[in-house]
Amino acid sequence: MISPADFKRSIRTALLLAILALSVVIGSARLPVSAETDPLSAPYEQVRYSGDETLREFVAKYLNDPDLWPAVLKINQMASPADLTPGTVLEMPVRQVAAADSALMTSLVAIQKATAEGARLFAPNEIGSAINDRETAVVHRGEGEWREVVAFSGSATVAATEAFDIAVAQRDKAAEALITDIHGDVEGRDPAEAAWSDRSLNDILVEFERLRTLSNSTTQVTFRDLSRLRLNPNSNATIQRMRSDPLTGKEVTKVSLSNGDFYALLNQLSDRDSFEIDVPGIKTTTESDDFWIKNDDQNALFVNYDSAELDIASGQENVTLGKDEGVVISRDGQTARAEVLERTLLSSPQDRADVYGNAVDLVWQEYSDAAGYWFEVAADPGFNRMLSTEWGIKPTSFRVENLDPGVHYWRVAALDKLGLPGKWSETRKFELRIDDTPPFLTLFAPSENAQFETGTVEVLGASEHGVRLTLNGDNVDVGDDGGFLIASVLVPGNNQLLIVATDAAGNTSQKRRQVLYEPRKAAEITLDQNMPRSGDVLVSRTGEMTVMATTTAQVGLEVVLRDGAGGDVGRTRVGGGGALGITVPVSETVAGYSLEVVSQGGSPLGQVAFEVQRDSVAPEIALDVPPPRATTDDLLDLTGLVGDAVTATLSGEDLEIFDGFFATQVNLSPGTNVFEFRVEDAAGNAGLLVVETVLDLEPPEILDARVTRPGGDNGPIEIVVEARDASGLRQAAPYLIEVGDEEFEGYLRCDSAGGICRASLPAASGDVSLVEVIVQDYAGNEAIR
């Protein structure tokens, strides 16, 4: 069910919207009255953000208020200014803000007009409602709720108008004094009452009414002309006279102070007005508008803060106080005059500061001549609505508890050794806020479990302007846009990074990151010396080979195989004991590669370069002198070259190789001796050479020797010798024959395989006989016949 107040407010809002729509019609005769003419329902204007100015400057340019930037972000669904980039088209509530501000200004003018007619005295509820509604409208404006701004502004305007009407009507009547502020317990007693009774806000006081404040209590009495008296704690006063002459307008006021103290602010007394203050035994008249009086068992104390004089009559003694002068008058009439102390300097909170919570710590600077201090906290700059006051405190600070959220004002005066309060300090304003929303905080870098090889890490993130930011307890500077960048020193191993953002209200947000710092340590890589090599080149018989190595790097680190151009060819990891192995492609041409150990962060820790080549050709064996077919020497020298062979054996016995050359001597056994040369290069290609020789110590055996004339007597002559030998017959065998009286010599041609040596001679006459034939074997043995 809608409440009467809400109903009235909705009616007021409708009326105000109608007025706004009508103003649009008047401004443009061609524009008809419709929903489209309602500026609150109008589409937002689209404006491109260039990035050449700050967001506050941009908002001020189009909305005339830089503080509306949060509302602009909210409309455009952006969490923070960090989301805004140059070129973004923003929706701007230009017409909505104009309508809201127009409504706010209308309500302000109405409130000021009513206040000038005395609405705070004669219509406090109505003017208070108007002020509250307008303040609510201001809050909604900050939230970008334009329709609510117009609604509450309209309500404020109507309430202020009602307050104006009431105030005008009341000023036409006789008015008594009014209690316009109460803090704590205040009691009164009018002439018709037999006992003291509680007094409340806005109670009317009549002539001869007594008023008293109890401990920690204050009250303010406001008279018809808006003059005010502030009774401080434990004070007792009587309003003796309040007269108003309707014909002349003369106001006559007289107040008697029995005990305690009060502070008076009179409303610009004219010649027609009279204000008197009586203290037992002392009479005071004044032209001053600003003074303080205190009365206790021993003394009466007076201070005048105005340039107009304060006249005091005590017995036969008359004292006139000028500006910033005070006097203490004892009960026996003794006087002690003094100039009041100068202003006390305030420390904190700063003027217009935001204070979060329901308490505030007030701090001011020490005044060297002060015997104590007096401070006041009020809800208004005129200190009409007192919230807290303390007299005679010694420290230069005080914590005021149990304050409500809102704007507050405070001031301090130093008390001299006579007990006279000095000049008031400046009045400072602070606003108590209740804020339990943690500040925005995000962390861009480093990422969780990131690994680093250097001793510092850059921490990058964003928060809100004005927060207190710490990294592991150390303060961090925050930029105007909320961004921050800070280098943090790391220790070897795991490191915790704790970022804490604390706003002015004490709310905190935090982000944690764990990072690993492993200092970069150079690693050595050593190739396995047992891998096949040809000179400095690693060789393989196939199209790939496994390269083995050891490293000083820690187990598990990655090892990258790179080609001659630096390209990534393959990867492996360091195994136990620093061992590593990786398969490398090889070809007929020499190719360069490198093995590179990289840290967990990807930085190189160590490298070794090498070359590889495919070798599928067996090494050749080249003897300097082939072994003889047969020999009579039982020692045989063998020398020669073996190419790129790295090992060589002769019939299973290792041969030493020097720069591809070998030399050895072997013992021969009688008969055929067979030797097998085997060599192998680094790639495993094997070369083989088999040689043989015969150790022959026996001469050939001549089985038959004959000379014949196959063609008959005196025909051609044929010599045939049959022989055999283990090592074979030499091809030529010398002979000597006799034909007739002549001798002929020559060589038989021997067929070693057939064991036949023969020669043919031309025909010659005479008897033929074989004188001698010598048959030799390959070992040099010979047989003669």
Tab-separated table of N, CA, C and O in Angstrom, residues 212-276:
chain	number	residue	atom	x	y	z
A	212	ARG	N	17.494	24.481	32.325
A	212	ARG	CA	18.795	23.991	32.803
A	212	ARG	C	19.238	22.786	31.990
A	212	ARG	O	18.425	22.001	31.504
A	213	THR	N	20.557	22.672	31.874
A	213	THR	CA	21.175	21.532	31.183
A	213	THR	C	21.881	20.672	32.207
A	213	THR	O	22.490	21.173	33.159
A	214	LEU	N	21.823	19.363	31.991
A	214	LEU	CA	22.506	18.428	32.877
A	214	LEU	C	23.888	18.116	32.307
A	214	LEU	O	24.321	18.683	31.302
A	215	SER	N	24.575	17.166	32.964
A	215	SER	CA	25.945	16.827	32.530
A	215	SER	C	25.939	16.344	31.088
A	215	SER	O	25.030	15.603	30.663
A	216	ASN	N	26.959	16.753	30.352
A	216	ASN	CA	27.148	16.351	28.953
A	216	ASN	C	25.944	16.712	28.090
A	216	ASN	O	25.634	16.014	27.123
A	217	SER	N	25.259	17.785	28.443
A	217	SER	CA	24.069	18.191	27.693
A	217	SER	C	24.185	19.668	27.328
A	217	SER	O	24.774	20.464	28.062
A	218	THR	N	23.625	20.009	26.182
A	218	THR	CA	23.568	21.404	25.744
A	218	THR	C	22.204	21.660	25.126
A	218	THR	O	21.496	20.728	24.727
A	219	THR	N	21.861	22.933	25.052
A	219	THR	CA	20.637	23.314	24.345
A	219	THR	C	20.825	24.692	23.752
A	219	THR	O	21.688	25.470	24.195
A	220	GLN	N	20.030	24.971	22.751
A	220	GLN	CA	20.078	26.275	22.100
A	220	GLN	C	18.680	26.895	22.124
A	220	GLN	O	17.696	26.236	21.783
A	221	VAL	N	18.637	28.147	22.542
A	221	VAL	CA	17.397	28.923	22.568
A	221	VAL	C	17.497	29.969	21.470
A	221	VAL	O	18.457	30.746	21.411
A	222	THR	N	16.480	29.981	20.598
A	222	THR	CA	16.442	30.943	19.502
A	222	THR	C	15.261	31.873	19.716
A	222	THR	O	14.128	31.429	19.933
A	223	PHE	N	15.560	33.158	19.648
A	223	PHE	CA	14.537	34.171	19.883
A	223	PHE	C	13.902	34.582	18.564
A	223	PHE	O	14.323	34.161	17.474
A	224	ARG	N	12.892	35.443	18.711
A	224	ARG	CA	12.104	35.832	17.549
A	224	ARG	C	12.970	36.419	16.438
A	224	ARG	O	12.745	36.160	15.250
A	225	ASP	N	13.975	37.206	16.811
A	225	ASP	CA	14.824	37.849	15.800
A	225	ASP	C	15.979	36.953	15.363
A	225	ASP	O	16.916	37.410	14.734
A	226	LEU	N	15.907	35.651	15.724
A	226	LEU	CA	16.911	34.639	15.372
A	226	LEU	C	18.200	34.775	16.168
A	226	LEU	O	19.212	34.146	15.831
A	227	SER	N	18.189	35.628	17.215
A	227	SER	CA	19.330	35.625	18.129
A	227	SER	C	19.345	34.295	18.879
A	227	SER	O	18.299	33.693	19.165
A	228	ARG	N	20.551	33.847	19.223
A	228	ARG	CA	20.680	32.512	19.809
A	228	ARG	C	21.524	32.557	21.071
A	228	ARG	O	22.514	33.283	21.146
A	229	LEU	N	21.111	31.732	22.031
A	229	LEU	CA	21.919	31.479	23.221
A	229	LEU	C	22.183	29.987	23.301
A	229	LEU	O	21.243	29.183	23.236
A	230	ARG	N	23.438	29.633	23.454
A	230	ARG	CA	23.808	28.225	23.598
A	230	ARG	C	24.176	27.969	25.051
A	230	ARG	O	25.200	28.459	25.540
A	231	LEU	N	23.325	27.220	25.798
A	231	LEU	CA	23.636	26.840	27.169
A	231	LEU	C	24.481	25.585	27.141
A	231	LEU	O	24.077	24.556	26.580
A	232	ASN	N	25.643	25.675	27.762
A	232	ASN	CA	26.556	24.549	27.803
A	232	ASN	C	26.231	23.663	29.001
A	232	ASN	O	25.338	23.968	29.807
A	233	PRO	N	26.924	22.505	29.163
A	233	PRO	CA	26.571	21.552	30.220
A	233	PRO	C	26.547	22.207	31.611
A	233	PRO	O	27.333	23.113	31.923
A	234	ASN	N	25.597	21.721	32.446
A	234	ASN	CA	25.468	22.134	33.853
A	234	ASN	C	25.234	23.634	33.981
A	234	ASN	O	25.854	24.315	34.793
A	235	SER	N	24.347	24.141	33.148
A	235	SER	CA	24.010	25.571	33.178
A	235	SER	C	22.544	25.749	33.545
A	235	SER	O	21.695	24.884	33.288
A	236	ASN	N	22.255	26.926	34.169
A	236	ASN	CA	20.896	27.227	34.618
A	236	ASN	C	20.622	28.685	34.306
A	236	ASN	O	21.344	29.584	34.758
A	237	ALA	N	19.561	28.927	33.495
A	237	ALA	CA	19.247	30.300	33.073
A	237	ALA	C	17.746	30.523	33.155
A	237	ALA	O	16.949	29.573	33.089
A	238	THR	N	17.388	31.817	33.260
A	238	THR	CA	15.981	32.200	33.303
A	238	THR	C	15.735	33.262	32.251
A	238	THR	O	16.492	34.249	32.143
A	239	ILE	N	14.679	33.054	31.453
A	239	ILE	CA	14.273	34.069	30.478
A	239	ILE	C	13.342	35.013	31.221
A	239	ILE	O	12.156	34.714	31.451
A	240	GLN	N	13.863	36.157	31.587
A	240	GLN	CA	13.107	37.065	32.450
A	240	GLN	C	12.146	37.937	31.658
A	240	GLN	O	11.077	38.323	32.156
A	241	ARG	N	12.510	38.296	30.462
A	241	ARG	CA	11.644	39.203	29.723
A	241	ARG	C	11.804	38.955	28.233
A	241	ARG	O	12.918	38.800	27.722
A	242	MET	N	10.645	38.890	27.540
A	242	MET	CA	10.613	38.855	26.077
A	242	MET	C	9.418	39.682	25.640
A	242	MET	O	8.262	39.257	25.800
A	243	ARG	N	9.701	40.897	25.165
A	243	ARG	CA	8.638	41.813	24.784
A	243	ARG	C	8.819	42.231	23.329
A	243	ARG	O	9.935	42.426	22.854
A	244	SER	N	7.680	42.372	22.663
A	244	SER	CA	7.700	42.833	21.283
A	244	SER	C	6.622	43.878	21.096
A	244	SER	O	5.453	43.646	21.425
A	245	ASP	N	7.022	45.080	20.622
A	245	ASP	CA	6.071	46.159	20.384
A	245	ASP	C	5.641	46.093	18.926
A	245	ASP	O	6.427	46.413	18.015
A	246	PRO	N	4.383	45.649	18.646
A	246	PRO	CA	3.959	45.499	17.259
A	246	PRO	C	3.982	46.806	16.496
A	246	PRO	O	4.147	46.804	15.282
A	247	LEU	N	3.830	47.921	17.219
A	247	LEU	CA	3.788	49.203	16.528
A	247	LEU	C	5.173	49.645	16.095
A	247	LEU	O	5.400	50.043	14.958
A	248	THR	N	6.142	49.539	17.018
A	248	THR	CA	7.504	50.006	16.710
A	248	THR	C	8.416	48.870	16.256
A	248	THR	O	9.472	49.119	15.690
A	249	GLY	N	8.015	47.613	16.520
A	249	GLY	CA	8.872	46.478	16.186
A	249	GLY	C	10.022	46.313	17.147
A	249	GLY	O	10.944	45.542	16.894
A	250	LYS	N	10.036	47.022	18.307
A	250	LYS	CA	11.148	46.950	19.244
A	250	LYS	C	11.107	45.608	19.982
A	250	LYS	O	10.057	45.185	20.463
A	251	GLU	N	12.257	44.922	20.058
A	251	GLU	CA	12.401	43.664	20.763
A	251	GLU	C	13.198	43.903	22.040
A	251	GLU	O	14.294	44.468	21.997
A	252	VAL	N	12.642	43.474	23.179
A	252	VAL	CA	13.321	43.609	24.466
A	252	VAL	C	13.473	42.215	25.050
A	252	VAL	O	12.483	41.511	25.260
A	253	THR	N	14.768	41.819	25.290
A	253	THR	CA	15.041	40.476	25.810
A	253	THR	C	15.981	40.594	26.996
A	253	THR	O	16.966	41.354	26.945
A	254	LYS	N	15.660	39.831	28.058
A	254	LYS	CA	16.506	39.829	29.238
A	254	LYS	C	16.619	38.403	29.743
A	254	LYS	O	15.629	37.706	29.921
A	255	VAL	N	17.892	37.967	29.951
A	255	VAL	CA	18.169	36.602	30.397
A	255	VAL	C	19.038	36.679	31.636
A	255	VAL	O	19.987	37.480	31.704
A	256	SER	N	18.726	35.839	32.623
A	256	SER	CA	19.508	35.769	33.864
A	256	SER	C	20.217	34.422	33.908
A	256	SER	O	19.595	33.371	33.708
A	257	LEU	N	21.545	34.441	34.144
A	257	LEU	CA	22.356	33.224	34.231
A	257	LEU	C	22.669	32.946	35.699
A	257	LEU	O	23.432	33.676	36.322
A	258	SER	N	22.053	31.891	36.244
A	258	SER	CA	22.288	31.534	37.644
A	258	SER	C	23.631	30.859	37.819
A	258	SER	O	24.410	31.200	38.718
A	259	ASN	N	23.904	29.888	37.002
A	259	ASN	CA	25.215	29.223	37.029
A	259	ASN	C	25.451	28.557	35.678
A	259	ASN	O	24.526	28.362	34.889
A	260	GLY	N	26.728	28.200	35.463
A	260	GLY	CA	27.106	27.608	34.179
A	260	GLY	C	27.565	28.666	33.202
A	260	GLY	O	28.011	29.750	33.590
A	261	ASP	N	27.453	28.342	31.913
A	261	ASP	CA	27.898	29.309	30.906
A	261	ASP	C	27.055	29.180	29.660
A	261	ASP	O	26.449	28.142	29.390
A	262	PHE	N	27.018	30.269	28.907
A	262	PHE	CA	26.375	30.215	27.599
A	262	PHE	C	27.148	31.077	26.630
A	262	PHE	O	27.910	31.971	27.006
A	263	TYR	N	26.908	30.764	25.362
A	263	TYR	CA	27.552	31.476	24.252
A	263	TYR	C	26.430	32.146	23.474
A	263	TYR	O	25.423	31.513	23.131
A	264	ALA	N	26.563	33.447	23.215
A	264	ALA	CA	25.495	34.216	22.583
A	264	ALA	C	25.920	34.691	21.206
A	264	ALA	O	27.035	35.186	21.014
A	265	LEU	N	25.006	34.518	20.239
A	265	LEU	CA	25.148	35.087	18.905
A	265	LEU	C	23.862	35.845	18.612
A	265	LEU	O	22.805	35.241	18.381
A	266	LEU	N	23.940	37.186	18.701
A	266	LEU	CA	22.757	38.003	18.512
A	266	LEU	C	22.646	38.422	17.058
A	266	LEU	O	23.654	38.566	16.343
A	267	ASN	N	21.395	38.631	16.632
A	267	ASN	CA	21.133	38.844	15.214
A	267	ASN	C	21.161	40.319	14.865
A	267	ASN	O	20.114	40.957	14.695
A	268	GLN	N	22.377	40.926	14.828
A	268	GLN	CA	22.555	42.297	14.345
A	268	GLN	C	21.596	43.271	15.045
A	268	GLN	O	20.652	43.810	14.463
A	269	LEU	N	21.820	43.460	16.350
A	269	LEU	CA	20.940	44.344	17.130
A	269	LEU	C	20.871	45.745	16.500
A	269	LEU	O	21.884	46.311	16.086
A	270	SER	N	19.647	46.270	16.457
A	270	SER	CA	19.465	47.644	15.959
A	270	SER	C	19.159	48.557	17.145
A	270	SER	O	19.048	48.120	18.278
A	271	ASP	N	18.988	49.821	16.820
A	271	ASP	CA	18.683	50.789	17.881
A	271	ASP	C	17.348	50.488	18.548
A	271	ASP	O	17.074	50.927	19.663
A	272	ARG	N	16.511	49.754	17.853
A	272	ARG	CA	15.184	49.478	18.410
A	272	ARG	C	15.196	48.252	19.322
A	272	ARG	O	14.201	47.975	19.983
A	273	ASP	N	16.298	47.464	19.330
A	273	ASP	CA	16.353	46.221	20.095
A	273	ASP	C	17.180	46.403	21.348
A	273	ASP	O	18.104	47.216	21.422
A	274	SER	N	16.858	45.570	22.363
A	274	SER	CA	17.591	45.594	23.622
A	274	SER	C	17.763	44.162	24.106
A	274	SER	O	16.807	43.370	24.099
A	275	PHE	N	19.009	43.834	24.506
A	275	PHE	CA	19.300	42.494	25.017
A	275	PHE	C	20.165	42.651	26.272
A	275	PHE	O	21.253	43.239	26.210
A	276	GLU	N	19.643	42.135	27.404
A	276	GLU	CA	20.348	42.259	28.664
A	276	GLU	C	20.610	40.873	29.239
A	276	GLU	O	19.803	39.965	29.087
